[in-house]
Short mmCIF file of C-alpha atoms in Angstrom, two decimals:
data_model
loop_
_atom_site.label_atom_id
_atom_site.label_comp_id
_atom_site.label_asym_id
_atom_site.label_seq_id
_atom_site.Cartn_x
_atom_site.Cartn_y
_atom_site.Cartn_z
CA UNK A 1 0.00 0.00 0.00
CA UNK A 2 1.52 3.32 -1.10
CA UNK A 3 1.01 6.77 0.33
CA UNK A 4 -0.85 8.54 -2.46
CA UNK A 5 -1.97 11.80 -0.80
CA UNK A 6 -1.64 13.60 2.51
CA UNK A 7 -4.10 16.06 4.07
CA UNK A 8 -1.70 17.29 6.77
CA UNK A 9 -1.48 20.67 5.06
CA UNK A 10 -5.19 21.28 5.71
CA UNK A 11 -4.68 20.96 9.47
CA UNK A 12 -1.14 22.25 10.20
CA UNK A 13 0.27 21.43 13.59
CA UNK A 14 -1.72 18.19 13.95
CA UNK A 15 -0.33 14.95 12.59
CA UNK A 16 -2.55 12.69 10.51
CA UNK A 17 -3.58 9.62 12.52
CA UNK A 18 -5.76 7.64 10.10
CA UNK A 19 -5.14 6.11 6.69
CA UNK A 20 -7.99 6.04 4.16
CA UNK A 21 -7.53 3.21 1.68
CA UNK A 22 -9.27 3.35 -1.72
CA UNK A 23 -10.39 0.58 -4.06
CA UNK A 24 -7.13 0.57 -6.05
CA UNK A 25 -4.95 0.24 -2.94
CA UNK A 26 -3.91 3.89 -2.63
CA UNK A 27 -3.71 5.46 0.83
CA UNK A 28 -4.64 8.97 1.94
CA UNK A 29 -3.44 10.31 5.30
CA UNK A 30 -6.20 12.16 7.17
CA UNK A 31 -7.23 13.32 10.65
CA UNK A 32 -9.65 11.16 12.60
CA UNK A 33 -11.27 14.05 14.45
CA UNK A 34 -12.17 15.75 11.15
CA UNK A 35 -13.70 12.60 9.67
CA UNK A 36 -15.50 11.67 12.90
CA UNK A 37 -17.00 15.14 13.24
CA UNK A 38 -18.22 15.18 9.64
CA UNK A 39 -19.76 11.71 9.51
CA UNK A 40 -21.18 9.44 12.24
CA UNK A 41 -20.50 6.42 10.03
CA UNK A 42 -16.81 7.30 9.66
CA UNK A 43 -16.66 7.91 13.41
CA UNK A 44 -17.85 4.36 14.12
CA UNK A 45 -15.47 2.93 11.52
CA UNK A 46 -12.52 4.70 13.17
CA UNK A 47 -13.56 3.46 16.62
CA UNK A 48 -13.77 -0.13 15.41
CA UNK A 49 -10.38 0.14 13.63
CA UNK A 50 -8.70 1.35 16.84
CA UNK A 51 -9.88 -1.63 18.86
CA UNK A 52 -7.40 -3.92 17.11
CA UNK A 53 -3.79 -4.56 17.91
CA UNK A 54 -2.48 -2.38 15.10
CA UNK A 55 -1.21 1.00 16.19
CA UNK A 56 -2.03 2.42 12.75
CA UNK A 57 -5.71 3.21 12.19
CA UNK A 58 -6.89 2.25 8.71
CA UNK A 59 -10.37 2.55 7.17
CA UNK A 60 -11.47 1.61 3.69
CA UNK A 61 -13.61 3.74 1.38
CA UNK A 62 -14.43 1.49 -1.55
CA UNK A 63 -16.56 1.54 -4.67
CA UNK A 64 -15.33 4.80 -6.22
CA UNK A 65 -12.13 6.13 -7.76
CA UNK A 66 -9.21 7.49 -5.75
CA UNK A 67 -9.79 10.99 -7.17
CA UNK A 68 -13.39 10.91 -5.97
CA UNK A 69 -12.32 9.78 -2.48
CA UNK A 70 -9.72 12.56 -2.30
CA UNK A 71 -12.31 15.15 -3.43
CA UNK A 72 -14.72 13.72 -0.85
CA UNK A 73 -12.18 14.12 1.97
CA UNK A 74 -11.26 17.64 0.88
CA UNK A 75 -14.92 18.66 1.04
CA UNK A 76 -15.20 17.14 4.51
CA UNK A 77 -12.27 19.29 5.63
CA UNK A 78 -13.95 22.41 4.16
CA UNK A 79 -17.32 21.48 5.78
CA UNK A 80 -19.14 23.22 2.93
CA UNK A 81 -19.20 23.56 -0.83
CA UNK A 82 -17.59 26.84 -1.81
CA UNK A 83 -17.82 28.38 -5.30
CA UNK A 84 -14.26 27.17 -5.90
CA UNK A 85 -15.40 23.59 -5.19
CA UNK A 86 -18.22 23.61 -7.75
CA UNK A 87 -15.97 22.15 -10.44
CA UNK A 88 -14.97 19.29 -8.13
CA UNK A 89 -18.60 18.52 -7.31
CA UNK A 90 -19.47 18.64 -11.01
CA UNK A 91 -16.63 16.29 -11.96
CA UNK A 92 -17.46 13.69 -9.29
CA UNK A 93 -21.17 14.38 -8.77
CA UNK A 94 -22.58 10.80 -8.90
CA UNK A 95 -19.70 9.39 -6.82
CA UNK A 96 -20.00 12.13 -4.22
CA UNK A 97 -23.75 11.52 -4.05
CA UNK A 98 -23.17 7.83 -3.33
CA UNK A 99 -20.47 8.54 -0.74
CA UNK A 100 -22.43 11.25 1.06
CA UNK A 101 -25.47 8.96 1.24
CA UNK A 102 -23.44 6.00 2.51
CA UNK A 103 -21.66 8.06 5.16
CA UNK A 104 -24.70 10.20 6.07
CA UNK A 105 -23.42 13.67 5.21
CA UNK A 106 -26.56 15.66 4.46
CA UNK A 107 -25.14 18.96 3.23
CA UNK A 108 -22.81 17.26 0.75
CA UNK A 109 -25.59 14.95 -0.45
CA UNK A 110 -27.85 17.92 -1.20
CA UNK A 111 -25.07 19.71 -3.09
CA UNK A 112 -24.17 16.62 -5.12
CA UNK A 113 -27.82 15.90 -5.90
CA UNK A 114 -28.37 19.46 -7.09
CA UNK A 115 -25.25 19.32 -9.26
CA UNK A 116 -26.21 16.02 -10.89
CA UNK A 117 -29.80 17.18 -11.39
CA UNK A 118 -28.75 20.42 -13.07
CA UNK A 119 -26.49 18.63 -15.57
CA UNK A 120 -28.65 15.60 -16.31
CA UNK A 121 -28.91 14.45 -19.94
CA UNK A 122 -31.13 11.81 -21.58
CA UNK A 123 -28.10 9.58 -22.14
CA UNK A 124 -27.58 9.22 -18.38
CA UNK A 125 -31.22 9.39 -17.25
CA UNK A 126 -31.58 5.64 -16.64
CA UNK A 127 -28.30 5.33 -14.72
CA UNK A 128 -29.08 8.37 -12.59
CA UNK A 129 -32.62 7.11 -11.97
CA UNK A 130 -31.23 3.93 -10.48
CA UNK A 131 -28.68 5.92 -8.47
CA UNK A 132 -31.41 8.23 -7.17
CA UNK A 133 -33.47 5.25 -6.06
CA UNK A 134 -30.52 3.65 -4.25
CA UNK A 135 -29.39 6.91 -2.63
CA UNK A 136 -32.87 8.19 -1.73
CA UNK A 137 -32.53 11.36 -3.83
CA UNK A 138 -36.13 12.46 -4.63
CA UNK A 139 -35.23 15.60 -6.60
CA UNK A 140 -32.92 13.66 -8.90
CA UNK A 141 -35.47 10.85 -9.23
CA UNK A 142 -38.21 13.28 -10.25
CA UNK A 143 -35.92 15.01 -12.73
CA UNK A 144 -34.98 11.68 -14.34
CA UNK A 145 -38.63 10.67 -14.60
CA UNK A 146 -39.58 13.98 -16.24
CA UNK A 147 -36.67 13.82 -18.65
CA UNK A 148 -37.55 10.25 -19.64
CA UNK A 149 -41.16 11.27 -20.26
CA UNK A 150 -40.12 14.34 -22.25
CA UNK A 151 -37.49 12.75 -24.50
CA UNK A 152 -37.93 9.00 -24.34
CA UNK A 153 -36.54 8.53 -27.86
CA UNK A 154 -33.12 9.76 -26.68
CA UNK A 155 -33.39 7.65 -23.51
CA UNK A 156 -34.05 4.54 -25.61
CA UNK A 157 -30.78 5.08 -27.49
CA UNK A 158 -28.75 5.23 -24.25
CA UNK A 159 -26.59 2.40 -23.01
CA UNK A 160 -28.34 2.47 -19.63
CA UNK A 161 -31.71 1.67 -21.21
CA UNK A 162 -30.27 -1.19 -23.28
CA UNK A 163 -28.63 -2.62 -20.16
CA UNK A 164 -31.88 -2.34 -18.20
CA UNK A 165 -33.80 -4.18 -20.92
CA UNK A 166 -31.28 -7.02 -20.94
CA UNK A 167 -30.46 -7.39 -17.24
CA UNK A 168 -32.85 -5.33 -15.05
CA UNK A 169 -36.49 -6.06 -15.78
CA UNK A 170 -37.62 -4.32 -12.57
CA UNK A 171 -35.97 -1.04 -13.58
CA UNK A 172 -37.41 -1.29 -17.09
CA UNK A 173 -40.89 -1.86 -15.67
CA UNK A 174 -40.46 1.07 -13.29
CA UNK A 175 -39.50 3.44 -16.12
CA UNK A 176 -42.41 2.29 -18.28
CA UNK A 177 -44.76 2.85 -15.33
CA UNK A 178 -43.37 6.36 -14.89
CA UNK A 179 -44.03 7.07 -18.57
CA UNK A 180 -47.59 5.79 -18.29
CA UNK A 181 -48.19 7.93 -15.21
CA UNK A 182 -46.82 10.98 -17.04
CA UNK A 183 -49.15 10.37 -20.00
CA UNK A 184 -52.15 9.99 -17.72
CA UNK A 185 -51.16 13.15 -15.86
CA UNK A 186 -50.93 15.15 -19.11
CA UNK A 187 -54.32 13.85 -20.22
CA UNK A 188 -55.86 14.78 -16.88
CA UNK A 189 -54.39 18.29 -17.03
CA UNK A 190 -55.67 18.70 -20.60
CA UNK A 191 -59.17 17.66 -19.52
CA UNK A 192 -59.08 20.05 -16.57
CA UNK A 193 -57.92 22.93 -18.77
CA UNK A 194 -60.67 22.16 -21.28
CA UNK A 195 -63.30 22.03 -18.53
CA UNK A 196 -62.10 25.30 -17.03
CA UNK A 197 -62.30 26.92 -20.46
CA UNK A 198 -65.84 25.59 -20.96
CA UNK A 199 -66.95 26.95 -17.58
CA UNK A 200 -65.33 30.29 -18.40
CA UNK A 201 -67.22 30.49 -21.70
CA UNK A 202 -70.49 29.62 -19.99
CA UNK A 203 -69.81 32.37 -17.47
CA UNK A 204 -69.24 34.83 -20.30
CA UNK A 205 -72.48 33.67 -21.90
CA UNK A 206 -74.36 34.44 -18.68
CA UNK A 207 -72.82 37.92 -18.57
CA UNK A 208 -73.74 38.44 -22.24
CA UNK A 209 -77.35 37.48 -21.56
CA UNK A 210 -77.57 40.06 -18.79
CA UNK A 211 -75.92 42.61 -21.08
CA UNK A 212 -78.33 41.97 -23.95
CA UNK A 213 -81.43 42.30 -21.76
CA UNK A 214 -80.16 45.12 -19.56
CA UNK A 215 -82.05 48.40 -19.11
CA UNK A 216 -79.74 50.22 -21.51
CA UNK A 217 -80.00 47.48 -24.10
CA UNK A 218 -77.21 45.92 -26.14
CA UNK A 219 -75.12 48.52 -27.95
CA UNK A 220 -72.92 45.96 -29.73
CA UNK A 221 -72.72 45.59 -33.45
CA UNK A 222 -75.74 44.16 -35.21
CA UNK A 223 -75.95 40.40 -35.52
CA UNK A 224 -76.01 40.66 -39.28
CA UNK A 225 -72.56 42.27 -39.34
CA UNK A 226 -69.86 40.80 -41.45
CA UNK A 227 -68.75 37.44 -40.00
CA UNK A 228 -65.12 38.20 -40.77
CA UNK A 229 -65.04 41.13 -38.38
CA UNK A 230 -64.26 40.82 -34.67
CA UNK A 231 -67.71 40.52 -33.10
CA UNK A 232 -68.51 41.10 -29.43
CA UNK A 233 -69.24 38.07 -27.20
CA UNK A 234 -73.00 38.64 -27.31
CA UNK A 235 -73.17 38.37 -31.12
CA UNK A 236 -73.40 34.57 -31.10
CA UNK A 237 -76.13 34.65 -28.47
CA UNK A 238 -78.15 37.14 -30.48
CA UNK A 239 -77.94 34.87 -33.53
CA UNK A 240 -78.97 31.88 -31.40
CA UNK A 241 -81.93 33.77 -29.91
CA UNK A 242 -83.02 34.93 -33.34
CA UNK A 243 -83.07 31.33 -34.50
CA UNK A 244 -84.93 30.30 -31.34
CA UNK A 245 -87.63 32.87 -32.00
CA UNK A 246 -88.18 31.79 -35.62
CA UNK A 247 -87.47 28.03 -35.45
CA UNK A 248 -90.26 26.08 -37.17
CA UNK A 249 -89.38 22.80 -35.49
CA UNK A 250 -89.88 24.29 -32.03
CA UNK A 251 -93.25 25.80 -32.98
CA UNK A 252 -94.42 22.57 -34.58
CA UNK A 253 -93.47 20.48 -31.54
CA UNK A 254 -93.75 22.46 -28.29
CA UNK A 255 -91.13 21.36 -25.83
CA UNK A 256 -89.00 19.92 -28.62
CA UNK A 257 -87.16 21.77 -31.35
CA UNK A 258 -83.76 21.46 -32.95
CA UNK A 259 -80.42 21.13 -31.22
CA UNK A 260 -79.77 24.87 -31.21
CA UNK A 261 -83.15 25.57 -29.63
CA UNK A 262 -82.49 23.03 -26.88
CA UNK A 263 -79.09 24.63 -26.31
CA UNK A 264 -80.74 28.05 -25.93
CA UNK A 265 -83.22 26.64 -23.41
CA UNK A 266 -80.34 25.17 -21.40
CA UNK A 267 -78.63 28.56 -21.37
CA UNK A 268 -81.81 30.21 -20.10
CA UNK A 269 -82.09 27.56 -17.38
CA UNK A 270 -78.45 28.01 -16.40
CA UNK A 271 -78.94 31.76 -16.21
CA UNK A 272 -81.91 31.30 -13.89
CA UNK A 273 -79.80 29.04 -11.67
CA UNK A 274 -77.01 31.61 -11.27
CA UNK A 275 -79.18 34.74 -11.33
CA UNK A 276 -79.59 36.59 -8.04
CA UNK A 277 -81.99 39.25 -9.29
CA UNK A 278 -85.74 39.50 -8.79
CA UNK A 279 -88.37 39.01 -11.47
CA UNK A 280 -89.53 42.14 -13.39
CA UNK A 281 -92.92 42.17 -11.64
CA UNK A 282 -91.43 41.67 -8.14
CA UNK A 283 -90.20 44.37 -5.86
CA UNK A 284 -86.46 44.69 -6.22
CA UNK A 285 -83.71 47.12 -6.97
CA UNK A 286 -82.38 45.15 -9.94
CA UNK A 287 -85.12 43.22 -11.77
CA UNK A 288 -84.00 40.51 -14.20
CA UNK A 289 -85.24 40.94 -17.77
CA UNK A 290 -83.82 37.72 -19.27
CA UNK A 291 -86.63 35.61 -20.83
CA UNK A 292 -87.80 32.50 -18.95
CA UNK A 293 -85.81 33.47 -15.86
CA UNK A 294 -88.84 33.61 -13.55
CA UNK A 295 -90.26 30.46 -15.19
CA UNK A 296 -87.17 28.38 -14.46
CA UNK A 297 -86.81 29.87 -10.96
CA UNK A 298 -90.34 28.77 -10.13
CA UNK A 299 -89.65 25.36 -11.60
CA UNK A 300 -86.51 25.03 -9.49
CA UNK A 301 -88.46 25.89 -6.36
CA UNK A 302 -90.97 23.16 -7.16
CA UNK A 303 -88.48 20.54 -8.33
CA UNK A 304 -85.05 19.89 -6.89
CA UNK A 305 -82.27 19.88 -9.47
CA UNK A 306 -80.10 16.81 -9.85
CA UNK A 307 -76.58 16.63 -8.46
CA UNK A 308 -74.88 17.05 -11.85
CA UNK A 309 -76.76 20.26 -12.59
CA UNK A 310 -75.99 21.70 -9.15
CA UNK A 311 -72.30 20.94 -9.71
CA UNK A 312 -72.42 22.71 -13.10
CA UNK A 313 -74.04 25.77 -11.52
CA UNK A 314 -71.40 25.83 -8.80
CA UNK A 315 -68.51 25.68 -11.26
CA UNK A 316 -69.98 28.30 -13.59
CA UNK A 317 -70.57 30.63 -10.64
CA UNK A 318 -66.98 30.14 -9.53
CA UNK A 319 -65.70 30.78 -13.07
CA UNK A 320 -67.68 34.03 -13.28
CA UNK A 321 -66.28 35.20 -9.95
CA UNK A 322 -62.72 34.38 -10.99
CA UNK A 323 -63.17 36.13 -14.35
CA UNK A 324 -64.44 39.28 -12.65
CA UNK A 325 -61.57 39.15 -10.18
CA UNK A 326 -59.07 38.75 -13.03
CA UNK A 327 -60.68 41.62 -14.95
CA UNK A 328 -60.32 43.83 -11.87
CA UNK A 329 -56.68 42.87 -11.46
CA UNK A 330 -55.91 43.67 -15.09
CA UNK A 331 -56.48 47.32 -14.25
CA UNK A 332 -53.87 47.11 -11.52
CA UNK A 333 -50.17 47.51 -12.13
CA UNK A 334 -48.57 44.05 -11.87
CA UNK A 335 -44.77 43.71 -11.85
CA UNK A 336 -43.39 42.09 -14.99
CA UNK A 337 -41.62 39.41 -12.97
CA UNK A 338 -44.88 38.39 -11.27
CA UNK A 339 -46.79 38.40 -14.57
CA UNK A 340 -44.13 36.26 -16.30
CA UNK A 341 -44.02 33.83 -13.39
CA UNK A 342 -47.80 33.44 -13.37
CA UNK A 343 -47.84 32.91 -17.15
CA UNK A 344 -45.28 30.10 -16.87
CA UNK A 345 -47.18 28.57 -13.95
CA UNK A 346 -50.51 28.61 -15.80
CA UNK A 347 -49.05 27.22 -19.04
CA UNK A 348 -47.36 24.32 -17.22
CA UNK A 349 -50.60 23.21 -15.56
CA UNK A 350 -49.56 24.23 -12.07
CA UNK A 351 -53.02 25.45 -11.19
CA UNK A 352 -54.46 22.05 -12.10
CA UNK A 353 -52.02 20.27 -9.79
CA UNK A 354 -53.31 22.27 -6.83
CA UNK A 355 -56.83 20.98 -7.31
#
C-alpha cells in the first residue's frame, strides 16, 4: 500500500492519525477528528479500527475512484461547498452523491444531488434514476422521470436503457410505469384545462345574456354584421336567440325543437340558476329581464335539481367570480416578474395540480 496523498497541510500542527484506503490500494493520510465530526458512520469505523492490535488506524472507502475519495475528503475538511469547489462537485457528482449517502453527510448529499440534477442528460437518465433510487434522492429521481417522459426517444438510445432491458427487468418496468403515469397526468391536465375553459365560456355567456337584456339594451354591433369582423361576445347569443324565436321545429313540436333551440333553453335555465336578481314584476332594486328566468326559478323551487346540474351551476358561478376578479386585477399595475411567473405557472398546468 503506497502513500498517495496527505491532508496534513489542511490541518497544520496536527499529525494525521488515520489512513484512508481506496479501491485501487492507494492510501490517503487524514485526521480522525475531522472525519468523525463530519460523519457518524466514519466515526464508528474509526472506533472499530482502533480496537485492534495495530497501532495504525486504517479505514477503507471502496466503490469509487481514488480521485473521488480525495475530493470527498477535501470537502469534509472544508465542511461546505464553496464556489471554488463547484468544479470538483461537477466532476465527481454521482460518486459524491453515493459517498455522502453512505456516510450520512446531508449537506454534501444535497449539493451533489443538485449538481447532478442540473447537468442531467437523456443519455444518463436511466443510470441516474437507479442511483437516485438507491441513494434516496427524490429531486434527482423526479428530474430523471420527467426527462424520460419528455425525450424518451433519446433515452431509448442510451446504453443504460439497453442494459436495463437485458439485465434489469424491474428497472425497465419502473420506467415504463413512470411514462404511463406521465401520459395519464398530461391527459388529466388537458381535460381540466378544457373544462375550465368551458366553464369560463359559460360564465361569459351568462354575462352576455344580462348585457343583452339590460335596461340600456345591447349597444354591440348588429348580428347581421360581417362574419369576418371581430364581433362582441353577445353576437353569437343574439344569432342563437333569433333562431330560437323563428325556429319552425320548435313551434311545430312544443317542448322539442332542434339542437340549437335546446341549447338556448339550457342557457336560459343556467342563467336562472345563477341569477340573483328579482323578477320584473317583483319588488327589487335590480329586476331581471332575461326571458324564462322567472319560469325556471319557479320550476326550481318546485323541483329539486339533480346533483350534476348543481355541480355545473357551482362551477360556472366560480368561473364568473374568478373572471371578474381577473378583470379587476388587469387594471392594476402588476410587476413584470410576477406576470411572467404566473404565465409560466398557468401554461405548465400548475393550477391544475393544486386541485
